[in-house]
């Protein structure tokens, strides 16, 4: 009997030792998959040419986890890799980080104050990164994040869980079919970030009340969302871009949302709380998948109860949303102010509205707030840009004495209000509204949006 107990104790001790998580010493070592495969505690094995991660492990501050060129790394079920140092995944050609088939892996957790992630030419499937580094940053270039399974963080595939510096950059990446938002952060963890030249396609497949890009912004770090394509999966609760300061914290930063195509989401772009935001030169089209127009479906939705933020809107094409622009509360909205070209708040407007409405009624701009909204220099969804006709597509003080006024005259010139667009691969064109329809004019020929010449 004594011998049996001794054998059991030895077996338990061995199991405990085998279960011990590997933690790197933090002495400046770079760990590749091959190096980790030779460390028993790390439990990294080679299966059919792919590196399989079978246990959690930690790369300490000062150390580097490096994924090499053409490697395939597979997380086993519920496995999470903690990187307190640097995650370096910058192959010359490509690398794949995914899950073992039939499993639900967690992915990367980076919570040390100085943790950094550098990603390039990498495809990540199922797994994401939850990032709690205060001093570090994520820099991702030419990467794909597909089918994120939400087990690591319910907020986003790239989820910022601590306030972070303005050094975060997402450039030329694709986020597709993620279970929740593609990029997000918490209500009390503002993050400085540049998101540019990237595609966001049908994210938040769980159809929770989160947009594809979901950012809190206040404090000192700027946010820039530039030249991206954000196309929804026709989900009824998932918007395109949301920027918020729901706690009403103080700020000195700015948010720039410019040059994006935002299409086929529940709504296009929303602002909640006091934010200093510039919304310019975006195409905001077909955001109609809210089932109840009283709950959403705006091309632009602007809410600020305290009136502490500033909203500058210029050069946007806003088409076929349930509402064009909706204003709620007391936001300071400048969607065109042309009275004094020398004034600090001068804004040529240049926004174009086409077929925004619901219930058989057109709503280019609905001021459901109490402040005056300037919206001069814009082209409205009427066949003649006269005060009488524009009034029919704007809801404001003239319709309800409790609401703020919209100052919309003078209107814009339909032939000059839209920025240049590209037709085909090289030809430059003008896009404008003429006789109630969108016209694209190139080399002296007018086309409709289907590419057919207009005679």
CSV table of C-alpha atoms in Angstrom, one decimal, residues 193-390:
chain,number,residue,atom,x,y,z
A,193,UNK,CA,-4.6,55.0,-33.7
A,194,UNK,CA,-4.3,55.4,-37.5
A,195,UNK,CA,-6.4,53.1,-39.5
A,196,UNK,CA,-5.9,53.5,-43.3
A,197,UNK,CA,-6.2,51.8,-46.7
A,198,UNK,CA,-7.9,48.8,-45.1
A,199,UNK,CA,-11.0,46.7,-45.8
A,200,UNK,CA,-13.6,45.8,-43.2
A,201,UNK,CA,-16.0,43.2,-44.6
A,202,UNK,CA,-19.0,41.7,-42.8
A,203,UNK,CA,-17.6,41.8,-39.3
A,204,UNK,CA,-19.7,41.1,-36.2
A,205,UNK,CA,-21.3,38.0,-37.5
A,206,UNK,CA,-22.8,37.5,-34.0
A,207,UNK,CA,-24.9,40.6,-34.9
A,208,UNK,CA,-24.4,42.2,-31.5
A,209,UNK,CA,-24.8,45.9,-31.0
A,210,UNK,CA,-21.3,46.8,-32.1
A,211,UNK,CA,-20.0,48.4,-35.3
A,212,UNK,CA,-17.1,47.1,-37.4
A,213,UNK,CA,-14.8,49.9,-36.1
A,214,UNK,CA,-15.7,50.9,-32.5
A,215,UNK,CA,-13.5,53.4,-30.8
A,216,UNK,CA,-13.6,55.5,-27.7
A,217,UNK,CA,-11.7,58.8,-28.1
A,218,UNK,CA,-10.8,61.5,-25.6
A,219,UNK,CA,-7.7,62.7,-23.9
A,220,UNK,CA,-4.6,63.7,-26.0
A,221,UNK,CA,-4.2,61.0,-28.6
A,222,UNK,CA,-5.6,61.6,-32.1
A,223,UNK,CA,-7.6,59.0,-34.1
A,224,UNK,CA,-7.5,58.9,-37.9
A,225,UNK,CA,-9.7,56.6,-40.0
A,226,UNK,CA,-8.6,57.2,-43.6
A,227,UNK,CA,-9.3,55.7,-47.0
A,228,UNK,CA,-10.9,52.5,-45.9
A,229,UNK,CA,-13.7,50.3,-47.2
A,230,UNK,CA,-16.3,49.3,-44.6
A,231,UNK,CA,-18.9,47.1,-46.1
A,232,UNK,CA,-21.4,45.4,-43.8
A,233,UNK,CA,-22.9,41.9,-44.0
A,234,UNK,CA,-26.5,43.2,-43.9
A,235,UNK,CA,-26.7,42.6,-40.1
A,236,UNK,CA,-29.5,44.4,-38.4
A,237,UNK,CA,-27.4,45.6,-35.3
A,238,UNK,CA,-24.0,46.2,-36.8
A,239,UNK,CA,-23.0,49.7,-37.9
A,240,UNK,CA,-20.0,50.9,-39.9
A,241,UNK,CA,-17.9,53.3,-37.7
A,242,UNK,CA,-18.6,54.5,-34.2
A,243,UNK,CA,-16.6,57.1,-32.3
A,244,UNK,CA,-17.6,57.9,-28.7
A,245,UNK,CA,-16.8,59.6,-25.5
A,246,UNK,CA,-19.8,58.3,-23.5
A,247,UNK,CA,-18.3,59.2,-20.1
A,248,UNK,CA,-17.9,62.8,-21.1
A,249,UNK,CA,-14.2,63.0,-20.3
A,250,UNK,CA,-12.1,66.0,-21.2
A,251,UNK,CA,-10.1,66.0,-24.4
A,252,UNK,CA,-7.7,67.9,-26.5
A,253,UNK,CA,-7.4,65.5,-29.4
A,254,UNK,CA,-9.2,65.2,-32.7
A,255,UNK,CA,-10.8,62.5,-34.7
A,256,UNK,CA,-10.5,62.5,-38.5
A,257,UNK,CA,-12.8,60.2,-40.6
A,258,UNK,CA,-11.9,60.9,-44.2
A,259,UNK,CA,-12.0,59.2,-47.6
A,260,UNK,CA,-13.9,56.1,-46.5
A,261,UNK,CA,-16.5,54.1,-48.3
A,262,UNK,CA,-19.1,53.0,-45.7
A,263,UNK,CA,-21.7,50.8,-47.2
A,264,UNK,CA,-24.5,48.3,-46.4
A,265,UNK,CA,-24.3,48.5,-42.6
A,266,UNK,CA,-27.0,49.2,-40.1
A,267,UNK,CA,-25.8,52.8,-40.0
A,268,UNK,CA,-22.8,54.6,-41.5
A,269,UNK,CA,-20.9,56.8,-39.0
A,270,UNK,CA,-22.0,57.7,-35.5
A,271,UNK,CA,-20.6,60.1,-32.9
A,272,UNK,CA,-21.7,59.8,-29.2
A,273,UNK,CA,-20.7,62.3,-26.5
A,274,UNK,CA,-18.2,65.2,-26.7
A,275,UNK,CA,-15.8,64.5,-29.6
A,276,UNK,CA,-13.8,66.9,-31.8
A,277,UNK,CA,-14.5,65.2,-35.1
A,278,UNK,CA,-13.8,65.9,-38.8
A,279,UNK,CA,-15.9,63.9,-41.2
A,280,UNK,CA,-14.7,64.6,-44.7
A,281,UNK,CA,-14.9,63.2,-48.3
A,282,UNK,CA,-16.6,59.9,-47.4
A,283,UNK,CA,-19.0,57.9,-49.4
A,284,UNK,CA,-21.8,56.8,-47.1
A,285,UNK,CA,-24.2,54.6,-49.0
A,286,UNK,CA,-27.0,52.0,-48.5
A,287,UNK,CA,-26.8,51.8,-44.7
A,288,UNK,CA,-30.4,50.6,-44.4
A,289,UNK,CA,-30.3,47.4,-42.4
A,290,UNK,CA,-31.8,48.7,-39.2
A,291,UNK,CA,-35.3,47.1,-39.0
A,292,UNK,CA,-36.8,50.1,-37.2
A,293,UNK,CA,-35.9,53.5,-38.5
A,294,UNK,CA,-36.6,55.1,-35.1
A,295,UNK,CA,-33.6,53.2,-33.8
A,296,UNK,CA,-31.0,53.9,-36.5
A,297,UNK,CA,-30.1,53.8,-40.1
A,298,UNK,CA,-28.5,57.2,-40.4
A,299,UNK,CA,-25.7,58.0,-42.8
A,300,UNK,CA,-24.3,60.2,-40.1
A,301,UNK,CA,-25.7,60.2,-36.5
A,302,UNK,CA,-24.4,62.9,-34.1
A,303,UNK,CA,-25.3,62.8,-30.4
A,304,UNK,CA,-23.9,65.0,-27.7
A,305,UNK,CA,-26.1,65.8,-24.7
A,306,UNK,CA,-23.8,68.5,-23.3
A,307,UNK,CA,-22.8,70.3,-26.4
A,308,UNK,CA,-19.1,70.2,-25.6
A,309,UNK,CA,-17.8,68.6,-28.8
A,310,UNK,CA,-17.4,70.0,-32.3
A,311,UNK,CA,-18.4,68.3,-35.6
A,312,UNK,CA,-17.0,69.4,-39.0
A,313,UNK,CA,-18.7,67.8,-42.0
A,314,UNK,CA,-17.4,68.4,-45.5
A,315,UNK,CA,-17.5,66.8,-49.0
A,316,UNK,CA,-19.4,63.7,-48.1
A,317,UNK,CA,-21.6,61.8,-50.5
A,318,UNK,CA,-24.6,60.5,-48.4
A,319,UNK,CA,-26.9,58.2,-50.4
A,320,UNK,CA,-29.8,55.8,-49.8
A,321,UNK,CA,-29.6,55.7,-46.0
A,322,UNK,CA,-32.8,55.7,-43.8
A,323,UNK,CA,-31.7,59.2,-42.7
A,324,UNK,CA,-29.0,61.4,-44.2
A,325,UNK,CA,-27.7,63.2,-41.1
A,326,UNK,CA,-29.4,63.0,-37.7
A,327,UNK,CA,-28.6,65.5,-34.9
A,328,UNK,CA,-29.6,64.6,-31.3
A,329,UNK,CA,-29.0,66.7,-28.2
A,330,UNK,CA,-26.7,69.7,-28.4
A,331,UNK,CA,-23.8,68.9,-30.7
A,332,UNK,CA,-22.0,71.8,-32.3
A,333,UNK,CA,-22.4,70.8,-36.0
A,334,UNK,CA,-20.8,72.7,-38.9
A,335,UNK,CA,-21.9,70.9,-42.1
A,336,UNK,CA,-21.2,74.0,-44.2
A,337,UNK,CA,-20.6,77.6,-43.2
A,338,UNK,CA,-19.8,79.9,-46.2
A,339,UNK,CA,-20.7,83.4,-45.0
A,340,UNK,CA,-17.2,84.5,-44.3
A,341,UNK,CA,-14.4,82.7,-46.3
A,342,UNK,CA,-11.8,84.2,-43.9
A,343,UNK,CA,-13.5,82.9,-40.7
A,344,UNK,CA,-11.9,80.2,-38.7
A,345,UNK,CA,-15.0,78.0,-39.0
A,346,UNK,CA,-15.4,78.5,-42.7
A,347,UNK,CA,-16.6,75.3,-44.4
A,348,UNK,CA,-17.6,75.1,-48.1
A,349,UNK,CA,-20.0,72.3,-47.3
A,350,UNK,CA,-19.8,70.3,-50.5
A,351,UNK,CA,-21.9,67.5,-49.1
A,352,UNK,CA,-24.4,65.8,-51.5
A,353,UNK,CA,-27.6,64.0,-50.4
A,354,UNK,CA,-29.3,61.5,-52.6
A,355,UNK,CA,-32.5,59.4,-51.7
A,356,UNK,CA,-32.1,59.3,-47.9
A,357,UNK,CA,-35.4,58.5,-46.3
A,358,UNK,CA,-37.9,56.1,-44.8
A,359,UNK,CA,-41.6,55.6,-44.7
A,360,UNK,CA,-42.0,57.3,-48.0
A,361,UNK,CA,-40.5,60.5,-46.8
A,362,UNK,CA,-37.1,62.0,-47.7
A,363,UNK,CA,-34.8,63.1,-44.8
A,364,UNK,CA,-31.6,64.7,-45.8
A,365,UNK,CA,-31.0,66.3,-42.4
A,366,UNK,CA,-33.1,65.8,-39.3
A,367,UNK,CA,-32.2,68.2,-36.5
A,368,UNK,CA,-33.7,66.5,-33.5
A,369,UNK,CA,-31.6,68.7,-31.2
A,370,UNK,CA,-31.9,72.2,-29.8
A,371,UNK,CA,-28.9,73.9,-31.3
A,372,UNK,CA,-28.6,75.7,-34.6
A,373,UNK,CA,-26.9,73.6,-37.3
A,374,UNK,CA,-25.1,75.2,-40.2
A,375,UNK,CA,-25.4,73.3,-43.4
A,376,UNK,CA,-24.7,75.8,-46.2
A,377,UNK,CA,-23.1,75.0,-49.5
A,378,UNK,CA,-24.6,71.5,-49.9
A,379,UNK,CA,-26.5,69.8,-52.7
A,380,UNK,CA,-29.8,68.5,-51.5
A,381,UNK,CA,-32.0,65.8,-52.8
A,382,UNK,CA,-34.3,68.2,-54.8
A,383,UNK,CA,-34.4,69.0,-58.5
A,384,UNK,CA,-33.9,72.7,-57.8
A,385,UNK,CA,-31.7,74.0,-55.0
A,386,UNK,CA,-34.2,76.6,-53.8
A,387,UNK,CA,-35.2,77.4,-50.2
A,388,UNK,CA,-38.7,76.2,-50.8
A,389,UNK,CA,-37.7,72.8,-52.1
A,390,UNK,CA,-34.8,72.2,-49.7
